[in-house]
Coordinates of C-alpha atoms and ligand atoms in Angstrom, one line a residue:
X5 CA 37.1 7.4 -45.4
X6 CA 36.3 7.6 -41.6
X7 CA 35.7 9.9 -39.5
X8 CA 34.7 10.5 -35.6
X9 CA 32.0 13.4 -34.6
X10 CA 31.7 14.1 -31.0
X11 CA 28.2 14.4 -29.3
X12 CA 26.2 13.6 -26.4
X13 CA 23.5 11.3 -24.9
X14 CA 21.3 11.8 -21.9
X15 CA 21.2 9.3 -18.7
X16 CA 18.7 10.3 -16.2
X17 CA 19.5 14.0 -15.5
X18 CA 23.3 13.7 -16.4
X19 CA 24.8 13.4 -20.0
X20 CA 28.0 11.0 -21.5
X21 CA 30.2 11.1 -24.4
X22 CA 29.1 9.6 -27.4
X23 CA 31.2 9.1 -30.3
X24 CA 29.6 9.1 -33.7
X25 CA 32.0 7.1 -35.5
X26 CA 31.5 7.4 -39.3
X27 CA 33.0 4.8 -42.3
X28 CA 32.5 5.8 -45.6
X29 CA 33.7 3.1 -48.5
X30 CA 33.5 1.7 -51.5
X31 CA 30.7 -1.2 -52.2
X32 CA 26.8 -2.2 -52.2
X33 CA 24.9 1.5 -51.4
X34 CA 23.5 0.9 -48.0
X35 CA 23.4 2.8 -45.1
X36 CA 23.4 1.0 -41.9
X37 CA 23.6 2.0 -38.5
X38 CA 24.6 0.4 -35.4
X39 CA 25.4 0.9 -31.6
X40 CA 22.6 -0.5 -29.4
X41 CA 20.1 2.0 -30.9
X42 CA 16.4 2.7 -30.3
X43 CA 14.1 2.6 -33.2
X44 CA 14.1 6.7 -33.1
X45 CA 18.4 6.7 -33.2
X46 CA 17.9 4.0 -36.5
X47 CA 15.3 6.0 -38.1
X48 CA 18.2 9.0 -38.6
X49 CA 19.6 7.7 -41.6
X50 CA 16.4 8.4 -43.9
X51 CA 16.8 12.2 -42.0
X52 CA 20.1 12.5 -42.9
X53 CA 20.2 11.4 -46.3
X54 CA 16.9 13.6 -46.7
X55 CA 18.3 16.3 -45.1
X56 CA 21.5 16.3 -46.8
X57 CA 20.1 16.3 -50.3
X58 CA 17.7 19.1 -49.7
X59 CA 20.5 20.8 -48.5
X60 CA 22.3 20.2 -51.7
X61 CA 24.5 17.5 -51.1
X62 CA 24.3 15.0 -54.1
X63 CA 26.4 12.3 -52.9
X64 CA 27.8 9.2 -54.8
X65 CA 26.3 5.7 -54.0
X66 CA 28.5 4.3 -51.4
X67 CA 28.5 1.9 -48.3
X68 CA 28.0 4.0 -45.3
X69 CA 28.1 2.5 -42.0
X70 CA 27.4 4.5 -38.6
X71 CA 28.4 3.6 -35.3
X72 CA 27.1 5.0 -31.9
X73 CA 29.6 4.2 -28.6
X74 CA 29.3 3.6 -26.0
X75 CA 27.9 0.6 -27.2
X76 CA 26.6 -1.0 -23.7
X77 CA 24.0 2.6 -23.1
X78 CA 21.2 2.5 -25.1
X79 CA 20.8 5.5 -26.8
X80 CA 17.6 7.2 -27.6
X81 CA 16.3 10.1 -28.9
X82 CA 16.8 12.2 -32.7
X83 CA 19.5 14.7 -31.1
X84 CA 22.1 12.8 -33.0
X85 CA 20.9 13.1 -36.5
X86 CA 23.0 16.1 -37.0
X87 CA 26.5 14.5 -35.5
X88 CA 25.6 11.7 -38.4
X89 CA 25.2 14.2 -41.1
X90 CA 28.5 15.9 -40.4
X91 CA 29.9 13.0 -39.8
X92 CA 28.5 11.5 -43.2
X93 CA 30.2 14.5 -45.3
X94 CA 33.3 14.1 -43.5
X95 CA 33.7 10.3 -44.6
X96 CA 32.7 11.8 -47.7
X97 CA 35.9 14.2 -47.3
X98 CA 33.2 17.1 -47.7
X99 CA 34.6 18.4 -44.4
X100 CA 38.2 18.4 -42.5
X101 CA 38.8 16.0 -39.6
X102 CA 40.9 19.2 -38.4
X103 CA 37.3 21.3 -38.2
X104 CA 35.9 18.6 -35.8
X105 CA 38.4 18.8 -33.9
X106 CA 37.3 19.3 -29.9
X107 CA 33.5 20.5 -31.1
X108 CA 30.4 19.0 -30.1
X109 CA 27.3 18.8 -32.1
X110 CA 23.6 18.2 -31.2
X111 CA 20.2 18.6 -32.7
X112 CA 17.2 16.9 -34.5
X113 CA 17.2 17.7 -38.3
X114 CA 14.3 18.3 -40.3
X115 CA 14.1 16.5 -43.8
X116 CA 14.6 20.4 -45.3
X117 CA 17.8 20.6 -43.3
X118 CA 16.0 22.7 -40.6
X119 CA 17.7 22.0 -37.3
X120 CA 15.6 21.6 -34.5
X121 CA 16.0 21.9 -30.4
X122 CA 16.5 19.2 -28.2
X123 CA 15.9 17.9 -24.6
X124 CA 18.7 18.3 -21.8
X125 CA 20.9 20.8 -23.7
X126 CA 22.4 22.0 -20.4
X127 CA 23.8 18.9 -18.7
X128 CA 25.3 17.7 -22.5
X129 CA 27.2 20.8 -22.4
X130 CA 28.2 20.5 -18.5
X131 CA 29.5 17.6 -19.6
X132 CA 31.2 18.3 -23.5
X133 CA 32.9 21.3 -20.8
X134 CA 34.0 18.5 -18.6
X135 CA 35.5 16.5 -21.1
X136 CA 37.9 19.4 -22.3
X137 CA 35.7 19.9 -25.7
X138 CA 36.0 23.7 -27.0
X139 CA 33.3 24.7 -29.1
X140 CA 29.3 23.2 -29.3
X141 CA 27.5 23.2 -32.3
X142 CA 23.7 23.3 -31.1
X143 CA 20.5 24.3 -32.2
X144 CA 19.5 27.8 -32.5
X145 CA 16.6 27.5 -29.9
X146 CA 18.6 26.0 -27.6
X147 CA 21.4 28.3 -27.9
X148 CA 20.4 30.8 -25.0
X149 CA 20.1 27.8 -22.5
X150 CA 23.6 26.4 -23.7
X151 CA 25.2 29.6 -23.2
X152 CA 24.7 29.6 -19.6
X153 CA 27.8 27.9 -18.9
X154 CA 30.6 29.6 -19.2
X155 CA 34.0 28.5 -20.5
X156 CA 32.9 26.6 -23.7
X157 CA 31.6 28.8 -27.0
X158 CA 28.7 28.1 -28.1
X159 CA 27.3 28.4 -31.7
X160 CA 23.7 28.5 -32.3
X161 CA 22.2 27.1 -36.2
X162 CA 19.2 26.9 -37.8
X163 CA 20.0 24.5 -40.5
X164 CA 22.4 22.6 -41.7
X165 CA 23.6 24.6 -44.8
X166 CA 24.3 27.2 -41.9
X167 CA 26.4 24.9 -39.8
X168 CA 28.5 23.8 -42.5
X169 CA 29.3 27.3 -43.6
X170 CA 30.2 28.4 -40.3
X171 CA 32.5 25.2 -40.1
X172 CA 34.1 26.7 -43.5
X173 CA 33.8 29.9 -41.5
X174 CA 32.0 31.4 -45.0
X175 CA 29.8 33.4 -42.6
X176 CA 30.9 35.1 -39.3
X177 CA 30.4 33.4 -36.4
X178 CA 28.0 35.6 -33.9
X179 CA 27.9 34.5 -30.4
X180 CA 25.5 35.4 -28.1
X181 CA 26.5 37.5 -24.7
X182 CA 27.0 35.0 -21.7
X183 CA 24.5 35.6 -19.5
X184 CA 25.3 38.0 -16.2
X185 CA 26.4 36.9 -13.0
X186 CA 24.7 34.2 -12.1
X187 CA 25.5 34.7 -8.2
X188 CA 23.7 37.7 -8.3
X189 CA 21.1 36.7 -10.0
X190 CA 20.2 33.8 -7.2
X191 CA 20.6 36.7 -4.8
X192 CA 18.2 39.0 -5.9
X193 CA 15.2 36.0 -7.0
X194 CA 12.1 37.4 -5.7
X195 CA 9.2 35.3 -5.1
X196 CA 5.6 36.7 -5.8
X197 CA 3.6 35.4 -3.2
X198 CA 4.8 36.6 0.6
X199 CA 4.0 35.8 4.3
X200 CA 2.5 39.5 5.1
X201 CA -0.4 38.5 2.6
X202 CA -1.8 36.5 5.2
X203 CA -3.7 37.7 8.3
X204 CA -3.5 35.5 11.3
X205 CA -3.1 32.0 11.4
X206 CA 0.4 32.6 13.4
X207 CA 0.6 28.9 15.2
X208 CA 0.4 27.7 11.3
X209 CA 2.8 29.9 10.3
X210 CA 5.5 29.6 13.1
X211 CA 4.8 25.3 12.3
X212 CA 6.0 26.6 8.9
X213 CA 9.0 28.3 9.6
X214 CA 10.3 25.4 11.6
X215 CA 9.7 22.5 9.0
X216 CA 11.5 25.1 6.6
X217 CA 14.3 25.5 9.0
X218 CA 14.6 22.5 9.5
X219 CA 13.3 20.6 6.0
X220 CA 10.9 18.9 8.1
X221 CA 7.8 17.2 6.2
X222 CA 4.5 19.0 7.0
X223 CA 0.6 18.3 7.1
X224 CA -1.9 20.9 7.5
X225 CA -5.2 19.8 8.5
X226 CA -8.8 21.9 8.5
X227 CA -11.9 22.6 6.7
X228 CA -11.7 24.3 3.2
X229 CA -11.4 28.1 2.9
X230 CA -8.8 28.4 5.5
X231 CA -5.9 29.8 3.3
X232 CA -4.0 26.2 3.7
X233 CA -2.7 26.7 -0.4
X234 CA -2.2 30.1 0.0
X235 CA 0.1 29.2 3.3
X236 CA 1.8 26.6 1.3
X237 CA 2.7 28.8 -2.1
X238 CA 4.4 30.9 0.1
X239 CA 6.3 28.5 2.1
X240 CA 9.6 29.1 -0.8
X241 CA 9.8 32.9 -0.4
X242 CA 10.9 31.9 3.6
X243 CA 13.4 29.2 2.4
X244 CA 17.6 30.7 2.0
X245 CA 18.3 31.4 -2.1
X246 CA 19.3 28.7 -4.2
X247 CA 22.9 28.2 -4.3
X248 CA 24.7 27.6 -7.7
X249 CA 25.0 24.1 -7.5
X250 CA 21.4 23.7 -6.6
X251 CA 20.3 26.1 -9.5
X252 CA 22.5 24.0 -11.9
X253 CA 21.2 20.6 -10.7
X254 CA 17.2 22.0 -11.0
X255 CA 18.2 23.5 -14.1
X256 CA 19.2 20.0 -15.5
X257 CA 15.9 18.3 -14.6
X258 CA 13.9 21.2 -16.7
X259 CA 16.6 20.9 -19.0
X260 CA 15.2 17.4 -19.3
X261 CA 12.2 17.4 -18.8
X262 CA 12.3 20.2 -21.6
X263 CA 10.8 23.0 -19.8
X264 CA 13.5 25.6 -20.1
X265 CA 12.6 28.3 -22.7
X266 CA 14.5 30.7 -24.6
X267 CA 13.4 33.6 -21.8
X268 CA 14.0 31.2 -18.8
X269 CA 17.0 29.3 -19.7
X270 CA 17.6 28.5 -16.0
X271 CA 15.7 27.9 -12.9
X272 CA 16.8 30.7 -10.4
X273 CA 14.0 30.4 -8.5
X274 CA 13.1 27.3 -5.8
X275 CA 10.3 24.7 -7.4
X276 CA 6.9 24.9 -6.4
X277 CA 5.2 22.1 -7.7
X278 CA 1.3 21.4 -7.1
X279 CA 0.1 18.7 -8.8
X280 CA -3.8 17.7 -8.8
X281 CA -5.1 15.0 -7.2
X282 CA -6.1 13.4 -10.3
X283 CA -2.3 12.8 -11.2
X284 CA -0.8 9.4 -12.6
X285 CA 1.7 7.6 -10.2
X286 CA 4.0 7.8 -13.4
X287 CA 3.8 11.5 -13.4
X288 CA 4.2 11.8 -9.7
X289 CA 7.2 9.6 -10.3
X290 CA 8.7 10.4 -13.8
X291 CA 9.6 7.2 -16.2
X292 CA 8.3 6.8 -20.1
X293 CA 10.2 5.5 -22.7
X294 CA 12.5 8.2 -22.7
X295 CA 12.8 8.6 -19.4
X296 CA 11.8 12.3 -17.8
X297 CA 11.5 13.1 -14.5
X298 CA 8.2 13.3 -12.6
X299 CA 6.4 15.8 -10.6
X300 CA 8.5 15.0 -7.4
X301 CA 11.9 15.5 -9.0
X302 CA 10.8 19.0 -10.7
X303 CA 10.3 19.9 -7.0
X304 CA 13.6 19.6 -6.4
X305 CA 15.4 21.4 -3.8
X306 CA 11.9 23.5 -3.4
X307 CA 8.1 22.5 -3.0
X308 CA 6.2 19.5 -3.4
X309 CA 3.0 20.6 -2.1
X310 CA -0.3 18.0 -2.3
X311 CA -3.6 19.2 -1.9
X312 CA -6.6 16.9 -0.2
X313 CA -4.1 14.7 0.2
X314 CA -6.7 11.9 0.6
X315 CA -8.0 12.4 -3.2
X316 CA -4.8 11.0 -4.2
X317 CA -4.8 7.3 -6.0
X318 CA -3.1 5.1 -3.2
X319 CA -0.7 4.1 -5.5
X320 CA 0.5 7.6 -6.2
X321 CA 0.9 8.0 -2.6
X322 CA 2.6 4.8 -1.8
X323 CA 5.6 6.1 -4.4
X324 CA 6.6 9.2 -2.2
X325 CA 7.4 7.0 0.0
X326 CA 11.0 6.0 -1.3
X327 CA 12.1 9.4 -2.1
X328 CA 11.2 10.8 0.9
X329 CA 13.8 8.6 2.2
X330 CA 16.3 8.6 0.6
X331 CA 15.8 11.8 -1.7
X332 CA 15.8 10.3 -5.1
X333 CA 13.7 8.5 -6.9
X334 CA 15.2 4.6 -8.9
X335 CA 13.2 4.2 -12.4
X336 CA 14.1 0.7 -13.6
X337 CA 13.7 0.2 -17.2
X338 CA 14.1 -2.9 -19.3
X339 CA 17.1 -0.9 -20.8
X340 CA 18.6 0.2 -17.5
X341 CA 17.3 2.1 -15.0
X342 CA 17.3 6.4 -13.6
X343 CA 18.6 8.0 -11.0
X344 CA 16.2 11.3 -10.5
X345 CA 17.0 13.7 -7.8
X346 CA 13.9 14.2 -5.4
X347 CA 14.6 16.1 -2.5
X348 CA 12.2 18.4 -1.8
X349 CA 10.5 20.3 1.1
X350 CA 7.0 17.9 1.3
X351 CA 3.7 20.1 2.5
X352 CA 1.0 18.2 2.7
X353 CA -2.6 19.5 3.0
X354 CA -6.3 17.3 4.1
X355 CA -9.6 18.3 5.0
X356 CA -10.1 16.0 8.3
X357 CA -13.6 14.4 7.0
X358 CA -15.5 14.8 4.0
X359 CA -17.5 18.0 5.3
X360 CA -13.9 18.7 6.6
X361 CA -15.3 20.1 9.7
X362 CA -14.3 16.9 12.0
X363 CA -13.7 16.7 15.5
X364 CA -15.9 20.0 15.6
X365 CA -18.9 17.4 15.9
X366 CA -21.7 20.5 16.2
X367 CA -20.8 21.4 12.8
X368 CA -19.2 18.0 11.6
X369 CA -22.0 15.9 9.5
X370 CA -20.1 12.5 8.9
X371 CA -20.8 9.5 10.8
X372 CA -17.7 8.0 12.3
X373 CA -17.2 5.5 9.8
X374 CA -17.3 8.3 6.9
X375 CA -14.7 9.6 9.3
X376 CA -12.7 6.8 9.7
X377 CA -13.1 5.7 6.2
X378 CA -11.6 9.5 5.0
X379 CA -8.3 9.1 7.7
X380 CA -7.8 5.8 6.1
X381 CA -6.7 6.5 2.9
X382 CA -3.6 8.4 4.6
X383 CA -1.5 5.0 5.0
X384 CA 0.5 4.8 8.4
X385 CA 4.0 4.2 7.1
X386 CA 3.4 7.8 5.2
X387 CA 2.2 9.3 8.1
X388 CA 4.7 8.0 10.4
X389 CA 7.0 10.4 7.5
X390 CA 5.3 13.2 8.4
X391 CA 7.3 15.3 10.9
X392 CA 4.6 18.3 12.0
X393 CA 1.1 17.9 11.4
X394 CA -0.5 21.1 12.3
X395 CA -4.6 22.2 12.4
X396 CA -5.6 24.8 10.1
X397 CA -8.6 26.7 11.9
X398 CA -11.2 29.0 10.5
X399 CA -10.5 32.6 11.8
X400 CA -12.8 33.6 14.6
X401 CA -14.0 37.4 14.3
X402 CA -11.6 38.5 16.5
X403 CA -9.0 37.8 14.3
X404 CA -10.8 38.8 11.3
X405 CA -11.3 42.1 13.2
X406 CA -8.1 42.8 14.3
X407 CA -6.7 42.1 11.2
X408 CA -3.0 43.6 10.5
X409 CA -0.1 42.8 8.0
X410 CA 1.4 39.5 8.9
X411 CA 5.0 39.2 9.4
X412 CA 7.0 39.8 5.7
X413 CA 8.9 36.8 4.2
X414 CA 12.1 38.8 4.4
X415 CA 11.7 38.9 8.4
X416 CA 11.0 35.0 9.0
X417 CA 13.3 34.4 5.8
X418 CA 16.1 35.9 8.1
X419 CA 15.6 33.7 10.9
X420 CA 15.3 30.4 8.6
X421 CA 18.7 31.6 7.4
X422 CA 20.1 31.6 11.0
X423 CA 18.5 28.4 11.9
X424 CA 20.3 26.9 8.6
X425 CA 23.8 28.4 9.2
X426 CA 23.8 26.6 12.9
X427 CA 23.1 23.3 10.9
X428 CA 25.2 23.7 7.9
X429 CA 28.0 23.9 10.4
X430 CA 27.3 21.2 12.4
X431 CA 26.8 18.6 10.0
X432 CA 29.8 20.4 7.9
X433 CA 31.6 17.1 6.2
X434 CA 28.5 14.9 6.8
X435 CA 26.9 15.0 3.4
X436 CA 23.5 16.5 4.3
X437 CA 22.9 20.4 5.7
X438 CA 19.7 20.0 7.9
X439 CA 18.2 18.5 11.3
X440 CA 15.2 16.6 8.5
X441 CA 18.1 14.4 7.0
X442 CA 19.7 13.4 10.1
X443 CA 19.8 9.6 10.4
X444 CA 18.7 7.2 13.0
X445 CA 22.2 6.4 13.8
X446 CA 23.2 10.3 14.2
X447 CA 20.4 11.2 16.7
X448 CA 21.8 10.4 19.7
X449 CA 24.9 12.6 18.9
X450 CA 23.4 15.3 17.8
X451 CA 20.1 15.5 19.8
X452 CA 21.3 14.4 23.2
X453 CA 19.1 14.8 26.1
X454 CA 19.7 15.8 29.8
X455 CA 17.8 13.7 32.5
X456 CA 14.8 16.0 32.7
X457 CA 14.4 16.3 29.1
X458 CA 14.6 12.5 28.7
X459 CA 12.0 11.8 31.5
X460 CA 9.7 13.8 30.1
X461 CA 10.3 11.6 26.2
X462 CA 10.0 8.7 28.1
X463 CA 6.8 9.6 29.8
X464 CA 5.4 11.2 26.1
X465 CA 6.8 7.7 24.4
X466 CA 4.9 6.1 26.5
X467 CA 1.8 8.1 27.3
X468 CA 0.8 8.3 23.6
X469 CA 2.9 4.6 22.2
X470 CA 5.0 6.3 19.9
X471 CA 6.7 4.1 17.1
X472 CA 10.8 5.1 17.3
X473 CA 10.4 6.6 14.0
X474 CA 7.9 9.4 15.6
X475 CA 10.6 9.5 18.6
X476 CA 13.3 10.6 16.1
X477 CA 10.7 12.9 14.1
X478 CA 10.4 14.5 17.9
X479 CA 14.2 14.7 18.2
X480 CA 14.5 16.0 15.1
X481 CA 12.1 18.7 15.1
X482 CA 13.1 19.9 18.8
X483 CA 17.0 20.2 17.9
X484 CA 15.4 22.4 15.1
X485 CA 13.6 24.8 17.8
X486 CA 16.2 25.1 19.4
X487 CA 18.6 25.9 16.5
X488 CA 15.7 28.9 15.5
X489 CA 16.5 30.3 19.6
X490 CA 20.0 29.6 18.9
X491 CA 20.1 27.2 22.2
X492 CA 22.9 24.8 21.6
X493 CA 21.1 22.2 24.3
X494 CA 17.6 20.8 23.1
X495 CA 15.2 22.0 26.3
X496 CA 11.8 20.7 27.5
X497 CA 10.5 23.8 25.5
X498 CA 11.4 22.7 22.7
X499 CA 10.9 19.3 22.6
X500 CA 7.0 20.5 23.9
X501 CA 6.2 22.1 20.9
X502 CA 7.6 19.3 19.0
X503 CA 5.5 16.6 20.4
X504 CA 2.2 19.4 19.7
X505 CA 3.5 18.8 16.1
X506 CA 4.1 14.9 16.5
X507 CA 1.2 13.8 18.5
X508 CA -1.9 15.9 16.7
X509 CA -2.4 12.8 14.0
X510 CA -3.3 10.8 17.3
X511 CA -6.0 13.5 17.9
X512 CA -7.6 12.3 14.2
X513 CA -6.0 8.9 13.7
X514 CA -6.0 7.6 17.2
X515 CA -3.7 5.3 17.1
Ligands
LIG25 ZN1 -17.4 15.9 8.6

C-alpha cells in the first residue's frame, strides 16, 4: 500500500515542501530509505520501527521503502521521523489516506514514542500556510511558537500514541488560544535600557541619533570607563518598532537558530547582539553542518554591537565585510549553499591605544609604534565602511557636576521616527527605506549639491584625500542631517557635521 505524508524541510531561514512518500509491500523485510538524505534523515528508520513498537504497533515483516522529495535538496535533520511513522502505518492501512489529507507533521521521536521539538518551527508553518495545508501536527513544545500564525490550526502532541488518537479523534482535540494582536504587541515593546540614564556625553549621543536615523555604521573611540557599552545597549530603544514583517523575518532566524522558547515564541523586540572578542569567525558568520545563522544574522534588523573592536581575530573582522554590503551573508556548503539575512545597525567601539588614552600624549603611555601597531588591526577597506566615527571623552567635573537627566528615548525616538518617514517616502518603490542603503549610483539624485555646497566637498575631498567611498559616506550622512531638520536641500551645515564624523579616523589613522 502507499501512501504520501506532507512535511517540511528547512533551507537557510525559509522552509519547502517535502513529501514523505511511503510504499508498503509484500517481500524481503527491509526497510530502506531514500531521497538524497543525510546520515541523521537515514538513521530514522531504527526510530521509527523503535518507536512504533513501544508504542504498540506489532507490525508484520514487510518491505518498506521511504522516499523524501524533493530529491535534488538535501535534507537534514530528525524532524521527519514522525511524518515516516505515520506514514509507515498508513502503508500499513493502520491510518486513512482521507486523515492526512491537507495536514502537516513534524517532530523528532524518541524510541518510547516521546515526540520531541524541533528547529525552525515557525517558517515550516509560514510555509505549510502558504501552500494551502489546513491543520499541523507538531510537537507539544513547539506548539506555542507554531500558533503564532494565524489561519492554520495547530495541534500540539507529546507522543505518538497521542497523535494517532487525535487523528482517530479518540481524544478531543484542545487548541491553544492564538496569541493577541500582534500589531499591538510591536507597539507597546519596551526596551529596558534608555537614553535619560546617561549624563552628558551629548555630541556622542546626537552622532547616535543620526547613524540610527539614518542606519549609518558607527565607531566610538575613547579610553575605558566612558559609558561607550552603556551608549550602545541603548542605541535600539531610539530606533522606530519593528514592523510585522520584520518581527516575522527575526522571528525565523531564532526560529532556527532554536532560540525561541515556549514564553518568547516571537521576537517583538529589535536584536541586540554583543558578541565577545574572543568569537569564532564561524559564529560571527553562522554555517555548521546544519546550517544556523551566526551572530550577525541574529542582529538582524537591530544591533550588532563589537566591543574593543581591535581584540577581534582579523579573520572575524574581514567577514563583516560582505554583509555590510550587501545585507546578507552567502554560506556555501558542499551540499548547497545559505542565504542568511544580516542587515543590521553596526556600532562599533575601540579604545584608541593600548592605555586607550591616545592622542592625549600627557596621559598616553604607548610609544608610537604601540600606537600604530593597535590602529592597525582596524583594516582600511572596513573602515572606509564606517560612516561616523565619533570620540568618546571622559567627563570633565563640570559635567559630572552639573549632572541632569539626559534626554528620554521616547523624545529622540520621536525625531528618528520623523527623519525615517522623510526617507521611507522618498525612496518609496526603491527597495530599501534609508539614506545608509543608498547606492553609489543613486547619490547624485538624491544628495545633490548647490555650488557652495559643492565647493566646499571639493575643497574637504581634497584637503584631507578622501577615497569616493568616504565622499558618498559624507553625502550620505549629510542628506541624513538634513532629513532630522526636515530641510529638503542638503546645506553646508549639514554636510560640516558630517565630514566631523567622516574625517576623525584621519585624526588617529592619518591617512
Ligand atoms: Zn596609550
Amino acid at each position: 500500500m502507499f501512501s504520501r505524508v506532507l512535511s517540511g524541510g528547512i533551507c537557510g531561514i525559509e522552509s519547502y515542501q517535502v513529501l514523505v512518500e511511503v510504499d508498503v509491500s509484500n517481500g524481503l523485510p527491509i526497510f530502506e530509505m531514500v531521497g538524497y538524505l543525510s546520515s541523521e534523515v537515514k538513521e530514522a528508520k531504527e526510530r521509527v520501527k523503535t518507536a512504533l513498537r513501544n508504542s504498540g504497533y506489532m507490525l508484520s515483516p514487510k518491505r518498506i521503502t521511504v522516499n523524501l522529495s524533493p530529491a535534488n535538496v538535501r535534507k537534514g535533520g530528525t524532524a521527519f521521523d514522525f511524518p515516516i511513522a505515520i506514514g509507515v502505518l498508513s502503508g500499513f492501512e493502520l491510518i486513512r489516506k482521507e486523515q492526512l489529507k491537507d495536514t502537516l507533521f513534524i517532530g523528532e521521536l524518541g524510541l518510547d514514542g516521546r515526540i520531541y521539538a524541533i528547529r525552525g518551527m515557525l517558517p515550516i508553518v509560514i510555509m505549510a500556510k502558504k501552500h494551502g495545508i489546513k491543520r499541523c501536527f507538531v510537537p507539544k513544545e513547539n506548539e506555542k511558537e507554531a500558533c503564532t500564525i494565524h489561519g492554520i490550526q495547530v495541534i500540539g502532541v507529546n507522543n505518538f500514541e497521542q497523535a494517532v488518537s487525535f487523528l482517530f479523534k479518540k481524544e478531543p482535540i484542545q487548541y491553544v488560544e492564538k496569541s493577541s494582536d500582534l500589531t499591538e504587541l510591536l507597539k507597546s515593546s519596551d526596551y529596558q535600557e534608555d537614553f535619560s540614564e546617561v549624563c552628558g556625553q551629548e555630541r556622542v549621543k546626537r552622532a547616535i541619533e543620526v547613524a540610527a536615523a539614518g542606519f549609518h555604521n558607527l565607531l566610538m573611540i575613547g579610553p575605558a570607563g566612558t559609558g561607550k557599552t552603556m551608549l550602545a545597549r541603548r542605541i535600539r530603544s531610539i530606533l522606530p518598532p519593528m514592523n510585522l514583517e520584520e518581527c516575522l523575518e527575526v522571528s525565523k532566524i531564532y526560529s532556527v537558530a532554536g532560540l525561541l522558547s515556549e514564553k518568547d515564541s516571537l521576537v517583538t523586540q529589535r536584536p541586540f547582539r554583543a558578541p565577545h572578542h574572543t568569537v569564532t569567525p564561524q559564529a560571527l558568520a553562522g554555517g555548521g553542518r546544519f546550517p544556523m545563522p551566526g551572530e550577525i544574522s541574529l542582529a538582524q534588523c537591530g544591533v550588532l554591537f563589537l566591543d574593543e573592536l581591535p581584540e577581534f581575530s582579523r579573520n572575524s573582522l574581514e567577514i563583516l565585510r560582505q554583509p555590510l554590503e550587501e545585507r546578507q551573508i552567502k554560506i556555501s556548503r558542499l551540499y548547497g549553499s545559505y542565504n542568511f539575512p544580516a542587515k543590521f545597525l553596526f556600532v562599533a567601539a575601540m579604545n584608541p591605544c593600548n592605555c586607550g588614552y591616545y592622542p592625549d600624549m600627557n596621559r598616553c603611555t604607548c610609544s608610537a609604534r604601540d600606537i600604530s601597531k593597535y590602529l592597525g588591526k582596524i583594516s582600511q577597506p572596513l573602515l572606509d565602511r564606517m560612516d561616523i566615527t565619533v570620540e568618546v571623552s571622559q567627563m570633565n567635573y563640570g559635567e559630572i557636576y552639573n549632572q541632569k537627566k539626559g534626554e528620554s528615548s521616547i523624545i529622540i525616538a520621536h525625531r528618528v521616527k520623523r527623519a525615517r518617514a522623510i526617507q521611507q517616502e522618498r525612496y518609496k518603490g526603491l527597495g530599501f527605506e534609508t539614506n545608509g542603503e543608498l547606492s553609489a549610483k543613486l547619490i547624485e539624485t538624491y544628495c545633490f549639491l548647490e555650488k557652495e555646497e559643492t565647493a566646499l566637498m571639493e575643497k574637504v575631498f581634497n584637503q584631507f584625500k578622501l577615497s569616493i567611498r568616504a565622499y558618498h559616506k559624507i553625502l550620505k550622512v549629510a542628506r541624513t542631517i538634513a532629513d532630522l531638520e526636515e530641510c529638503e536641500q542638503i546645506k553646508s551645515i549639514h554636510l560640516n557635521e558630517a565630514i566631523c564624523y567622516r574625517t576623525l579616523d584621519k585624526r588617529y589613522w592619518g591617512r
